[in-house]
CSV table of C-alpha atoms in Angstrom, one decimal:
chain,number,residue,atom,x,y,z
J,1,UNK,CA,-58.8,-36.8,18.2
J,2,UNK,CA,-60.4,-33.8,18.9
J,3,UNK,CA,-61.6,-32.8,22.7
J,4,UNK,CA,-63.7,-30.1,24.3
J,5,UNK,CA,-63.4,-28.7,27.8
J,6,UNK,CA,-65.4,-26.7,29.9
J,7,UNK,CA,-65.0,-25.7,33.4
J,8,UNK,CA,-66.3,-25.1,35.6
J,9,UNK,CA,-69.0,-28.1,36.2
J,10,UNK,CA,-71.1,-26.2,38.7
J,11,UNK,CA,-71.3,-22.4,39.8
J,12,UNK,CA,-73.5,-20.8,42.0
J,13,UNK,CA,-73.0,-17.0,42.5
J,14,UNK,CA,-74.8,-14.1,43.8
J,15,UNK,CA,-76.8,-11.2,41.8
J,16,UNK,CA,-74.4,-8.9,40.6
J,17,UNK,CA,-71.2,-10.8,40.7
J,18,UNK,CA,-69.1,-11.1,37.5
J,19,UNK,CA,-69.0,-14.3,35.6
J,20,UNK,CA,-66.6,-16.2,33.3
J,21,UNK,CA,-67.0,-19.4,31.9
J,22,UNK,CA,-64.2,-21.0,29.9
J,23,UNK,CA,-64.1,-23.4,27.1
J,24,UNK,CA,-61.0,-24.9,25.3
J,25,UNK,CA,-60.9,-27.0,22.3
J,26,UNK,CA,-58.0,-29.6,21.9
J,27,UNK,CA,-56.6,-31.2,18.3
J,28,UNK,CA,-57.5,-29.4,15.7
J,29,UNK,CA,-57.4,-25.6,14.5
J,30,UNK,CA,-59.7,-22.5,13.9
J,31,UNK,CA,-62.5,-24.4,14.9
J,32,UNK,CA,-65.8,-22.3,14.9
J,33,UNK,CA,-67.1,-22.2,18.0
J,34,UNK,CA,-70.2,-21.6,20.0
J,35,UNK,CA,-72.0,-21.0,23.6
J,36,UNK,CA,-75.4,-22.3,24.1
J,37,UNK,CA,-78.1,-21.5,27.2
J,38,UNK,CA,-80.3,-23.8,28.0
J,39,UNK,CA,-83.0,-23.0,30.0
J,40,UNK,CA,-84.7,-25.3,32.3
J,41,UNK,CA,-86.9,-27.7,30.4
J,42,UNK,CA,-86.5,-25.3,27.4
J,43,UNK,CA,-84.3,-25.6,23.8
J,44,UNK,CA,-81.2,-24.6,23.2
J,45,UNK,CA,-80.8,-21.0,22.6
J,46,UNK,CA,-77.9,-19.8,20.8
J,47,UNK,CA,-76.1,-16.8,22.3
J,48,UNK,CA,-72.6,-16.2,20.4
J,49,UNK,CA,-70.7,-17.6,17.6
J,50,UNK,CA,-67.3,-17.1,16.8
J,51,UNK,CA,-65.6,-18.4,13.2
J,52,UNK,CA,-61.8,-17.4,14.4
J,53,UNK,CA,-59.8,-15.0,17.0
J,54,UNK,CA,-61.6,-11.7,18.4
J,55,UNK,CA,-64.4,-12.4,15.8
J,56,UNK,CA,-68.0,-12.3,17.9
J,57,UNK,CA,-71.3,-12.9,16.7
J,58,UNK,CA,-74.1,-12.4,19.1
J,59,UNK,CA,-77.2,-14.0,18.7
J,60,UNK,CA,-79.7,-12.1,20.9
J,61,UNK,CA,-79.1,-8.7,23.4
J,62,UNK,CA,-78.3,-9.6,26.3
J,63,UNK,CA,-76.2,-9.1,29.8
J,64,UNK,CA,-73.9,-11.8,28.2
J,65,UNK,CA,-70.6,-11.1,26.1
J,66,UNK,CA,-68.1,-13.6,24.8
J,67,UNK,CA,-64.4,-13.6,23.6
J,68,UNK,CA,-61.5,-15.4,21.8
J,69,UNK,CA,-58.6,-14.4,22.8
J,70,UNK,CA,-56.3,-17.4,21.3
J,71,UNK,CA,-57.8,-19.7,18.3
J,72,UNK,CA,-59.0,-22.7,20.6
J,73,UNK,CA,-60.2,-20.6,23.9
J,74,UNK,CA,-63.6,-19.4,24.1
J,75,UNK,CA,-64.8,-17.2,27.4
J,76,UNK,CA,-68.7,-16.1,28.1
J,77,UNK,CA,-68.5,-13.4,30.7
J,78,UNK,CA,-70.7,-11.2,32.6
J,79,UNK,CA,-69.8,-8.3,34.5
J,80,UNK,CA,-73.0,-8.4,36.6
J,81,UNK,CA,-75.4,-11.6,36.7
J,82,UNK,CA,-79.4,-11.6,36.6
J,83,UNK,CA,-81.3,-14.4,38.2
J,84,UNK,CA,-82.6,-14.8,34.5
J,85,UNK,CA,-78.9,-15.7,33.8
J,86,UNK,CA,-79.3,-18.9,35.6
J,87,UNK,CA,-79.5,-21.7,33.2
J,88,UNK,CA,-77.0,-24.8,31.5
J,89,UNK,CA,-74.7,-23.6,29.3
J,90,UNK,CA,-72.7,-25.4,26.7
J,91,UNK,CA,-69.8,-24.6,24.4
J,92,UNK,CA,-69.3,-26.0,21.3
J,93,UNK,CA,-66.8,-26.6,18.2
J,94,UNK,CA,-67.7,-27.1,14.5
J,95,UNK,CA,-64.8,-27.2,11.5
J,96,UNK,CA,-63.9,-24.2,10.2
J,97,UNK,CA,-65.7,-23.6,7.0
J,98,UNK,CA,-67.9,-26.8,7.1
J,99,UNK,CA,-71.7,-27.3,7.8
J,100,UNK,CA,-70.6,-30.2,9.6
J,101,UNK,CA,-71.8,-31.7,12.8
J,102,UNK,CA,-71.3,-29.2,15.9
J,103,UNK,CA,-69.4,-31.4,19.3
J,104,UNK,CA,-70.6,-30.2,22.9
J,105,UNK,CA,-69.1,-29.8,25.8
J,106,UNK,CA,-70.2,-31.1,29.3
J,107,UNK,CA,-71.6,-28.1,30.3
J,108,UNK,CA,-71.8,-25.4,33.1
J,109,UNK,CA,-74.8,-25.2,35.6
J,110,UNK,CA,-74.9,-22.1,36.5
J,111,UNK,CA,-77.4,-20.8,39.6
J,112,UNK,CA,-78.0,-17.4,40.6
J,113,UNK,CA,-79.2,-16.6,43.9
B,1,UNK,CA,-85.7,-20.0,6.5
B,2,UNK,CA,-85.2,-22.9,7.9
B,3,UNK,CA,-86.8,-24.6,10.9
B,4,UNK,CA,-87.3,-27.9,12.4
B,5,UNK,CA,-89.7,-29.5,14.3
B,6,UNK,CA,-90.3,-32.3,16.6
B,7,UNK,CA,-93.6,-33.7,17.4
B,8,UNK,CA,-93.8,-34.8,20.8
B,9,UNK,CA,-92.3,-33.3,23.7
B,10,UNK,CA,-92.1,-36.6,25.4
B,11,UNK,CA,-92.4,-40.1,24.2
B,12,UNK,CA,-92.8,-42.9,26.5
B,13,UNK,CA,-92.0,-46.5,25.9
B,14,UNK,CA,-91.6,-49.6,27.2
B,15,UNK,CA,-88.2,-51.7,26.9
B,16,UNK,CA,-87.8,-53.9,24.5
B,17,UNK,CA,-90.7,-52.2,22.2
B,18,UNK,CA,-89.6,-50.2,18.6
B,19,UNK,CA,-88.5,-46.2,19.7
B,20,UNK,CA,-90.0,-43.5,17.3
B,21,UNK,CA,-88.8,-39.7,17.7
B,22,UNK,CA,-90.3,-37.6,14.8
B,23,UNK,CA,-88.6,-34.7,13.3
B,24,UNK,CA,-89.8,-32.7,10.2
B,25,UNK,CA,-87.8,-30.0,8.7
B,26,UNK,CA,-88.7,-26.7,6.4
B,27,UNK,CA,-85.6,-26.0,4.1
B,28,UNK,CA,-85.4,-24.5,0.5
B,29,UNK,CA,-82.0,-26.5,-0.2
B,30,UNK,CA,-81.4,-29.7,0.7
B,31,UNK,CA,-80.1,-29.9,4.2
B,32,UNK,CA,-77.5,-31.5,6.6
B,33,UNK,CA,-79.5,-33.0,9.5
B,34,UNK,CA,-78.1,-34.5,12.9
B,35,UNK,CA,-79.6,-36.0,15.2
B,36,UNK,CA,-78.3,-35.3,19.3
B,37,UNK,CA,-78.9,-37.3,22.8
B,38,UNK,CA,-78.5,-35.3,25.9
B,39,UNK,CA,-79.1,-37.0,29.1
B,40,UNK,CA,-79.2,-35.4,32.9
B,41,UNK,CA,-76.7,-32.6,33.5
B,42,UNK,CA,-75.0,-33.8,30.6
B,43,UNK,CA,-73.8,-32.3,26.7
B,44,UNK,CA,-75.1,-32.8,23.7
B,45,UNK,CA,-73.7,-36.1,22.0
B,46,UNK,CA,-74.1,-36.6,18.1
B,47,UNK,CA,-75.8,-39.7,17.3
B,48,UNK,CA,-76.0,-39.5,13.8
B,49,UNK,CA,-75.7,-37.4,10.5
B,50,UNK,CA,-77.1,-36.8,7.6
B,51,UNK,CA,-75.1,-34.5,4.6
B,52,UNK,CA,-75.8,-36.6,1.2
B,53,UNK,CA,-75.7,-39.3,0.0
B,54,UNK,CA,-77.3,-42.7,1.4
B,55,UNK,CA,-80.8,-41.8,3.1
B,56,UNK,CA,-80.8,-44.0,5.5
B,57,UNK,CA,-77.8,-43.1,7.8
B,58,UNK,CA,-77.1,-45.7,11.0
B,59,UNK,CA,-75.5,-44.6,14.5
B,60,UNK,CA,-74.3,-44.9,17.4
B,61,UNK,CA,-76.4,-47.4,20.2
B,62,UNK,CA,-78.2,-48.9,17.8
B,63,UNK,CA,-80.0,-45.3,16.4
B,64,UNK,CA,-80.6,-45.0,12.9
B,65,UNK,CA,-82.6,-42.2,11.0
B,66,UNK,CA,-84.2,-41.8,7.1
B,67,UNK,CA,-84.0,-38.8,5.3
B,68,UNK,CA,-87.1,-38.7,3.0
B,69,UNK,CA,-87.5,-35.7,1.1
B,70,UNK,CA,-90.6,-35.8,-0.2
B,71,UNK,CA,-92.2,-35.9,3.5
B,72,UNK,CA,-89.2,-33.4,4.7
B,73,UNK,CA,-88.7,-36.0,7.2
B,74,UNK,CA,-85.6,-37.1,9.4
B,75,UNK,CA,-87.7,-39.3,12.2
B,76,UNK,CA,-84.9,-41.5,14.5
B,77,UNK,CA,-85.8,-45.1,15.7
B,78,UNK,CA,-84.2,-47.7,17.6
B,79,UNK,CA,-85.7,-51.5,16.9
B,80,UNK,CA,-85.6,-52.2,20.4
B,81,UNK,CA,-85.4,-49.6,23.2
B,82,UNK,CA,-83.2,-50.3,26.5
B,83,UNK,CA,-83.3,-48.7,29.5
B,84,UNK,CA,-80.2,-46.5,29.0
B,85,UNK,CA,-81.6,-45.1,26.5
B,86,UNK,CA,-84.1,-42.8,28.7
B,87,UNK,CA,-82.8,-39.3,27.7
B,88,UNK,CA,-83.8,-36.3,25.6
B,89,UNK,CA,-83.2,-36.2,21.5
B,90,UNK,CA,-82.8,-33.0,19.5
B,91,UNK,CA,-82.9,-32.9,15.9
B,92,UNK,CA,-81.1,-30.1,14.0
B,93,UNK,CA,-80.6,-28.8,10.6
B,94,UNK,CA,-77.8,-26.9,9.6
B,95,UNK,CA,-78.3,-23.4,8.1
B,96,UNK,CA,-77.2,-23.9,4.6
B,97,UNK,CA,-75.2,-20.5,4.5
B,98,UNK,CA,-72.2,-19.0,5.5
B,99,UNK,CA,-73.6,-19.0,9.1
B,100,UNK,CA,-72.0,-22.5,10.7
B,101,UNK,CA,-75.1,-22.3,12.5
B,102,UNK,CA,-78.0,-25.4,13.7
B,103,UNK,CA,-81.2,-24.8,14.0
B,104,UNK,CA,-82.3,-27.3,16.7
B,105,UNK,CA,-85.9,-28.6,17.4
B,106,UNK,CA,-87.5,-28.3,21.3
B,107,UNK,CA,-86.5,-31.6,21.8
B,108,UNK,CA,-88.5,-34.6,22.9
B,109,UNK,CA,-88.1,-36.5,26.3
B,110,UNK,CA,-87.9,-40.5,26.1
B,111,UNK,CA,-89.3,-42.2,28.9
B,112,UNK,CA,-88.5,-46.1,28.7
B,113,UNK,CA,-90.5,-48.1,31.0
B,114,UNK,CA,-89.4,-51.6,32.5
């Protein structure tokens, strides 16, 4: 069966620190995949897409950028975080190709300070 | 374009009593529609999904939606709602393009009372 991981759970870092959130999918190949924010008490906002390796989509501008470096491994990075990047954010994996359902992650909380 | 809304930012309860979320969708194909619980802190967990076929699709906990076209309608309900299931729902339709993409509602908070 197919699995999802994100780490870390929890982050809290300073304004202007770098960032880097990773998300790895487990049994089954060139998955598309996704990062989400969530605001507090708000939707979820798409931010990047990705439908295989070093292929980006971005959703809105942003101090946010995203990578795949191998088929299953999905990083969101920042070089320097905003207090408006504080927020839940969730990866996610969809089969390739399909307009099938999306599978989440656990999330990252991430808090800026 | 598509979009989907959900009326009702929160919905309270109590246990034991029938559990309505509403969702209607705008969509000038027919759509693939999916429902998704969150609770605290927590991911987004599928509950059930709607591509073709039979309109009224059953899932997990006891869930169960009804795709009705005519009312471009996808409302979720539970016959009898249990404590547990205090969380928020999100319905989403899927962007019927080469996309991948959902497009998810604002969600609506369920508040179950004992």
């Amino acid at each position: 069966s197919q699995t999802i991981h994100q780490w870390p759970a929890t982050l809290v870092q300073p304004v202007g620190s770098p960032l880097s959130l990773e998300c790895t999918v487990e049994g089954t190949s060139n998955p598309n995949l996704y990062w989400y924010r969530q605001a507090a008490g708000r939707g979820l906002q798409l931010l990047f897409y990705s439908v295989g390796i070093g292929q980006i989509s971005s959703e809105v501008p942003q101090n946010l950028s995203a990578s795949r470096p191998q088929d299953r491994q999905f990083i969101l990075s920042s070089k320097k975080l905003l207090l408006s990047d504080s927020g839940f954010y969730l990866c996610a994996w969809s089969v390739h190709g399909g307009l099938e359902a999306q599978h989440f992650g656990d999330g990252t909380r991430l808090s800026i300070l | 374009a598509q979009s989907v809304t959900q009326l009702g930012s929160h919905v309270s309860v109590s246990e034991g009593a029938l559990v309505l979320l509403r969702c209607n969708y705008s969509s000038s194909v027919p759509p693939y529609l999916f429902w998704y619980v969150q609770y605290p802190n927590q991911g987004l967990q599928l509950l059930l999904k709607y591509t073709t076929g039979a309109t009224l699709v059953k899932g997990i906990n006891g869930f169960e939606a009804e795709f009705k076209k005519s009312e471009t309608s996808f409302h979720l309900t539970k016959p009898s709602a249990h404590m547990s299931d205090a969380a928020e729902y999100f319905c989403a339709v899927s962007r019927m393009d080469s996309s991948y993409k959902l497009i998810f509602g604002s969600g609506t908070r369920l508040l179950v009372r004992p």
